[in-house]
Short mmCIF file of C-alpha atoms in Angstrom, two decimals:
data_model
loop_
_atom_site.label_atom_id
_atom_site.label_comp_id
_atom_site.label_asym_id
_atom_site.label_seq_id
_atom_site.Cartn_x
_atom_site.Cartn_y
_atom_site.Cartn_z
CA UNK A 251 137.03 160.69 242.23
CA UNK A 252 136.65 157.32 243.95
CA UNK A 253 136.55 158.94 247.37
CA UNK A 254 133.77 161.23 246.15
CA UNK A 255 131.82 158.29 244.71
CA UNK A 256 131.84 156.47 248.04
CA UNK A 257 130.94 159.68 249.88
CA UNK A 258 127.97 160.19 247.55
CA UNK A 259 126.81 156.65 248.34
CA UNK A 260 127.03 157.42 252.06
CA UNK A 261 125.07 160.65 251.46
CA UNK A 262 122.35 158.68 249.65
CA UNK A 263 122.02 156.34 252.62
CA UNK A 264 121.96 159.24 255.08
CA UNK A 265 119.31 161.11 253.09
CA UNK A 266 117.18 158.02 252.58
CA UNK A 267 117.23 156.76 256.17
CA UNK A 268 117.95 159.79 258.32
CA UNK A 269 120.74 157.83 260.01
CA UNK A 270 123.68 159.65 261.59
CA UNK A 271 126.73 158.79 263.66
CA UNK A 272 127.24 155.11 264.48
CA UNK A 273 123.99 154.09 262.79
CA UNK A 274 125.14 155.65 259.52
CA UNK A 275 128.57 154.04 259.88
CA UNK A 276 126.93 150.63 260.31
CA UNK A 277 124.76 151.11 257.22
CA UNK A 278 127.79 152.26 255.25
CA UNK A 279 129.57 149.03 256.24
CA UNK A 280 126.54 147.09 255.00
CA UNK A 281 126.75 149.02 251.73
CA UNK A 282 130.43 148.16 251.32
CA UNK A 283 129.76 144.45 251.88
CA UNK A 284 127.00 144.34 249.25
CA UNK A 285 128.84 146.56 246.77
CA UNK A 286 131.75 144.10 246.66
CA UNK A 287 129.47 141.23 245.63
CA UNK A 288 127.18 142.66 242.95
CA UNK A 289 127.85 144.16 239.50
CA UNK A 290 125.65 147.25 240.01
CA UNK A 291 127.16 150.67 240.61
CA UNK A 292 127.45 152.35 244.00
CA UNK A 293 124.34 154.53 243.51
CA UNK A 294 122.10 151.51 242.90
CA UNK A 295 123.49 149.63 245.89
CA UNK A 296 123.20 152.64 248.22
CA UNK A 297 119.57 153.17 247.18
CA UNK A 298 118.71 149.52 247.85
CA UNK A 299 120.34 149.69 251.29
CA UNK A 300 118.46 152.87 252.17
CA UNK A 301 115.09 151.61 250.89
CA UNK A 302 115.24 148.28 252.71
CA UNK A 303 116.37 149.87 255.96
CA UNK A 304 113.50 152.35 255.72
CA UNK A 305 110.78 149.90 254.62
CA UNK A 306 111.64 146.87 256.78
CA UNK A 307 114.11 148.27 259.36
CA UNK A 308 116.69 145.68 258.31
CA UNK A 309 120.33 146.02 259.30
CA UNK A 310 123.52 143.96 259.44
CA UNK A 311 123.60 140.56 257.71
CA UNK A 312 119.84 140.59 257.12
CA UNK A 313 120.09 143.91 255.28
CA UNK A 314 123.08 142.78 253.25
CA UNK A 315 121.46 139.51 252.16
CA UNK A 316 118.13 141.13 251.27
CA UNK A 317 119.81 143.95 249.33
CA UNK A 318 121.86 141.51 247.28
CA UNK A 319 118.74 139.43 246.61
CA UNK A 320 116.75 142.41 245.32
CA UNK A 321 119.67 143.61 243.19
CA UNK A 322 120.10 140.12 241.72
CA UNK A 323 116.41 139.93 240.82
CA UNK A 324 116.55 143.41 239.28
CA UNK A 325 119.50 142.40 237.13
CA UNK A 326 118.07 139.05 236.03
CA UNK A 327 114.39 139.94 235.56
CA UNK A 328 114.77 143.52 234.39
CA UNK A 329 112.62 145.11 237.10
CA UNK A 330 113.46 148.39 238.81
CA UNK A 331 114.76 147.85 242.32
CA UNK A 332 113.03 150.69 244.20
CA UNK A 333 109.40 149.93 243.16
CA UNK A 334 110.00 146.23 243.74
CA UNK A 335 111.30 146.82 247.28
CA UNK A 336 108.31 149.07 248.00
CA UNK A 337 105.73 146.59 246.67
CA UNK A 338 107.21 143.52 248.36
CA UNK A 339 107.70 145.33 251.68
CA UNK A 340 104.15 146.71 251.66
CA UNK A 341 102.68 143.28 250.92
CA UNK A 342 104.59 141.75 253.83
CA UNK A 343 103.51 144.53 256.20
CA UNK A 344 99.88 144.20 255.03
CA UNK A 345 99.81 140.51 255.97
CA UNK A 346 101.95 140.78 259.09
CA UNK A 347 104.85 138.77 257.66
CA UNK A 348 108.06 139.43 259.67
CA UNK A 349 110.82 141.39 257.94
CA UNK A 350 113.19 138.50 258.64
CA UNK A 351 111.31 136.41 256.06
CA UNK A 352 111.92 138.80 253.16
CA UNK A 353 114.36 136.46 251.39
CA UNK A 354 111.94 133.56 251.65
CA UNK A 355 109.19 135.79 250.26
CA UNK A 356 111.41 136.77 247.33
CA UNK A 357 112.05 133.09 246.53
CA UNK A 358 108.29 132.52 246.41
CA UNK A 359 107.59 135.62 244.33
CA UNK A 360 110.24 134.74 241.76
CA UNK A 361 108.77 131.25 241.47
CA UNK A 362 105.26 132.63 240.95
CA UNK A 363 106.46 135.29 238.50
CA UNK A 364 108.37 132.81 236.37
CA UNK A 365 105.55 130.25 236.44
CA UNK A 366 102.88 132.59 235.09
CA UNK A 367 104.88 135.30 233.30
CA UNK A 368 103.69 138.17 235.51
CA UNK A 369 106.24 140.78 236.74
CA UNK A 370 106.99 140.50 240.46
CA UNK A 371 106.28 144.15 241.20
CA UNK A 372 102.87 144.03 239.49
CA UNK A 373 102.00 140.86 241.37
CA UNK A 374 102.99 142.29 244.75
CA UNK A 375 101.16 145.55 243.97
CA UNK A 376 97.92 143.64 243.32
CA UNK A 377 98.25 141.82 246.62
CA UNK A 378 98.83 145.12 248.44
CA UNK A 379 95.83 146.76 246.75
CA UNK A 380 93.41 144.05 247.88
CA UNK A 381 95.26 143.07 251.05
CA UNK A 382 92.53 144.03 253.56
CA UNK A 383 89.88 142.05 251.67
CA UNK A 384 92.14 139.05 251.22
CA UNK A 385 93.03 139.01 254.93
CA UNK A 386 89.35 139.22 255.83
CA UNK A 387 88.78 136.18 253.64
CA UNK A 388 91.36 134.32 255.70
CA UNK A 389 93.91 133.99 252.92
CA UNK A 390 97.62 134.18 253.69
CA UNK A 391 100.13 136.24 251.72
CA UNK A 392 101.33 133.14 249.85
CA UNK A 393 97.79 132.01 249.01
CA UNK A 394 96.84 135.51 247.84
CA UNK A 395 99.96 135.72 245.68
CA UNK A 396 99.31 132.33 244.06
CA UNK A 397 95.64 133.18 243.43
CA UNK A 398 96.41 136.56 241.86
CA UNK A 399 99.28 135.14 239.81
CA UNK A 400 96.94 132.64 238.17
CA UNK A 401 94.28 135.30 237.60
CA UNK A 402 96.77 137.72 236.02
CA UNK A 403 98.19 134.99 233.80
CA UNK A 404 94.68 134.16 232.57
CA UNK A 405 94.00 137.80 231.74
CA UNK A 406 91.41 138.20 234.49
CA UNK A 407 91.11 141.70 235.94
CA UNK A 408 91.39 141.41 239.70
CA UNK A 409 89.23 144.50 240.21
CA UNK A 410 86.35 142.76 238.39
CA UNK A 411 86.84 139.42 240.15
CA UNK A 412 87.15 140.64 243.74
CA UNK A 413 83.47 141.55 244.32
CA UNK A 414 82.39 138.03 243.34
CA UNK A 415 85.14 136.55 245.50
CA UNK A 416 83.91 138.62 248.44
CA UNK A 417 80.38 137.33 247.90
CA UNK A 418 81.57 133.72 247.87
CA UNK A 419 83.57 134.16 251.05
CA UNK A 420 80.59 135.70 252.86
CA UNK A 421 78.38 132.78 251.83
CA UNK A 422 80.98 130.26 252.94
CA UNK A 423 81.22 131.99 256.32
CA UNK A 424 77.43 131.94 256.70
CA UNK A 425 77.58 128.18 256.04
CA UNK A 426 79.98 127.74 258.94
CA UNK A 427 83.22 127.42 256.96
CA UNK A 428 86.12 128.66 259.12
CA UNK A 429 89.12 127.76 256.92
CA UNK A 430 88.55 130.07 253.96
CA UNK A 431 91.53 128.74 252.00
CA UNK A 432 90.20 125.18 252.17
CA UNK A 433 86.65 126.38 251.56
CA UNK A 434 87.68 128.28 248.44
CA UNK A 435 89.71 125.33 247.17
CA UNK A 436 86.74 122.99 247.68
CA UNK A 437 84.40 125.42 245.92
CA UNK A 438 86.75 125.71 242.96
CA UNK A 439 87.02 121.91 242.81
CA UNK A 440 83.24 121.47 242.83
CA UNK A 441 82.89 123.81 239.85
CA UNK A 442 85.90 122.33 238.07
CA UNK A 443 84.59 118.78 238.48
CA UNK A 444 80.93 119.48 237.68
CA UNK A 445 79.64 117.04 235.06
CA UNK A 446 78.13 119.75 232.86
CA UNK A 447 78.64 123.44 232.18
CA UNK A 448 75.08 124.07 233.34
CA UNK A 449 75.76 122.45 236.70
CA UNK A 450 79.04 124.38 237.03
CA UNK A 451 77.30 127.66 236.20
CA UNK A 452 74.61 126.97 238.79
CA UNK A 453 77.19 126.45 241.55
CA UNK A 454 79.17 129.53 240.46
CA UNK A 455 76.12 131.82 240.36
CA UNK A 456 74.93 130.55 243.72
CA UNK A 457 78.27 131.29 245.41
CA UNK A 458 79.75 134.21 243.44
CA UNK A 459 76.53 135.98 242.48
CA UNK A 460 74.45 136.01 239.32
CA UNK A 461 76.53 138.51 237.36
CA UNK A 462 79.96 137.27 238.46
CA UNK A 463 79.03 133.60 238.21
CA UNK A 464 79.67 133.36 234.47
CA UNK A 465 83.15 134.89 234.77
CA UNK A 466 84.10 132.61 237.64
CA UNK A 467 82.68 129.52 235.95
CA UNK A 468 84.75 130.17 232.82
CA UNK A 469 87.86 131.02 234.83
CA UNK A 470 87.59 127.95 237.04
CA UNK A 471 86.74 125.53 234.25
CA UNK A 472 89.81 126.78 232.37
CA UNK A 473 91.99 126.20 235.46
CA UNK A 474 92.76 129.90 235.99
CA UNK A 475 91.84 129.87 239.70
CA UNK A 476 93.38 126.53 240.62
CA UNK A 477 96.26 127.90 242.69
CA UNK A 478 97.17 124.77 244.67
CA UNK A 479 100.00 123.55 242.38
CA UNK A 480 101.56 127.02 242.21
CA UNK A 481 101.31 127.39 245.99
CA UNK A 482 103.14 124.08 246.42
CA UNK A 483 105.88 125.23 244.04
CA UNK A 484 106.21 128.49 245.98
CA UNK A 485 106.54 126.66 249.28
CA UNK A 486 109.32 124.52 247.79
CA UNK A 487 111.35 127.44 246.42
CA UNK A 488 114.01 127.98 249.10
CA UNK A 489 117.26 129.28 247.59
CA UNK A 490 115.63 130.20 244.28
CA UNK A 491 116.97 133.76 244.17
CA UNK A 492 120.51 132.80 245.21
CA UNK A 493 120.69 130.10 242.54
CA UNK A 494 119.24 132.40 239.89
CA UNK A 495 121.64 135.22 240.75
CA UNK A 496 124.68 132.95 240.64
CA UNK A 497 123.78 131.06 237.47
CA UNK A 498 123.02 134.17 235.38
CA UNK A 499 126.24 136.11 235.94
CA UNK A 500 127.85 137.00 232.62
CA UNK A 501 131.55 137.59 232.06
CA UNK A 502 130.81 141.31 232.05
CA UNK A 503 128.98 141.00 235.39
CA UNK A 504 131.95 139.17 236.89
CA UNK A 505 134.31 141.87 235.68
CA UNK A 506 132.08 144.54 237.23
CA UNK A 507 132.09 142.66 240.54
CA UNK A 508 135.88 142.52 240.42
CA UNK A 509 135.95 146.25 239.67
CA UNK A 510 133.71 146.94 242.66
CA UNK A 511 135.99 144.89 244.91
CA UNK A 512 138.98 146.94 243.74
CA UNK A 513 137.04 150.15 244.32
CA UNK A 514 136.16 149.02 247.81
CA UNK A 515 139.81 148.28 248.57
CA UNK A 516 141.02 151.65 247.28
CA UNK A 517 138.19 153.78 248.67
CA UNK A 518 139.93 154.47 252.02
CA UNK A 519 142.86 156.03 250.14
CA UNK A 520 140.45 158.25 248.19
CA UNK A 521 138.76 159.29 251.41
CA UNK A 522 142.08 160.14 253.02
#
């Protein structure tokens, strides 16, 4: 039975990646290393290995570390692993972030998710959806994530806010602004620090458009678009996922990890 379980995991990896021969053997070794250090079952671990290898072409230590990180987040935050891997991978590809930085990106996403109470997958999906527009505005993946996190937390629909944001960026560009992130931050500050609501509304309507100005004025005056503090927290989040995964292990989780280690040790006998 144990031999069959491990064979099924190998089959999942083969079907998900198309790997054969030595490549499949290497991925199976990666699976075994991760399986011995997480409480999830073999099917969940094999799926994570296959998805990450397919989405980001990871292998070896990088694949093992990223798989464990995603599985830890899934266990702690209650999000499904496969959609989360897809959303995070797509957001990185959309902004040209190297696959080697996936763990760093996860640390930042967990920080943003916990700060505003928005699920990681939903946050990454929003960034993917508007990625081309955000890149054209000159915003990085981290800046886009922080901006959308604050908007989602404030109950602002990104689909309704993006046209006004596009308008503002075009006007800033026509004024000679080259650093869009700084330009947007300065614009938000000018509305936030306006002496009266009337003055704030005038600035917002001038930059974001007449119809969107009211929404942006209210959002900015309430602090919903002030993403600087969250961005700083994200940039200072190294090791967040590792610490979270370690500190949240229950006794049951530890027993499951021990069980997986025993399974891994006995699997060769089952295969034979």
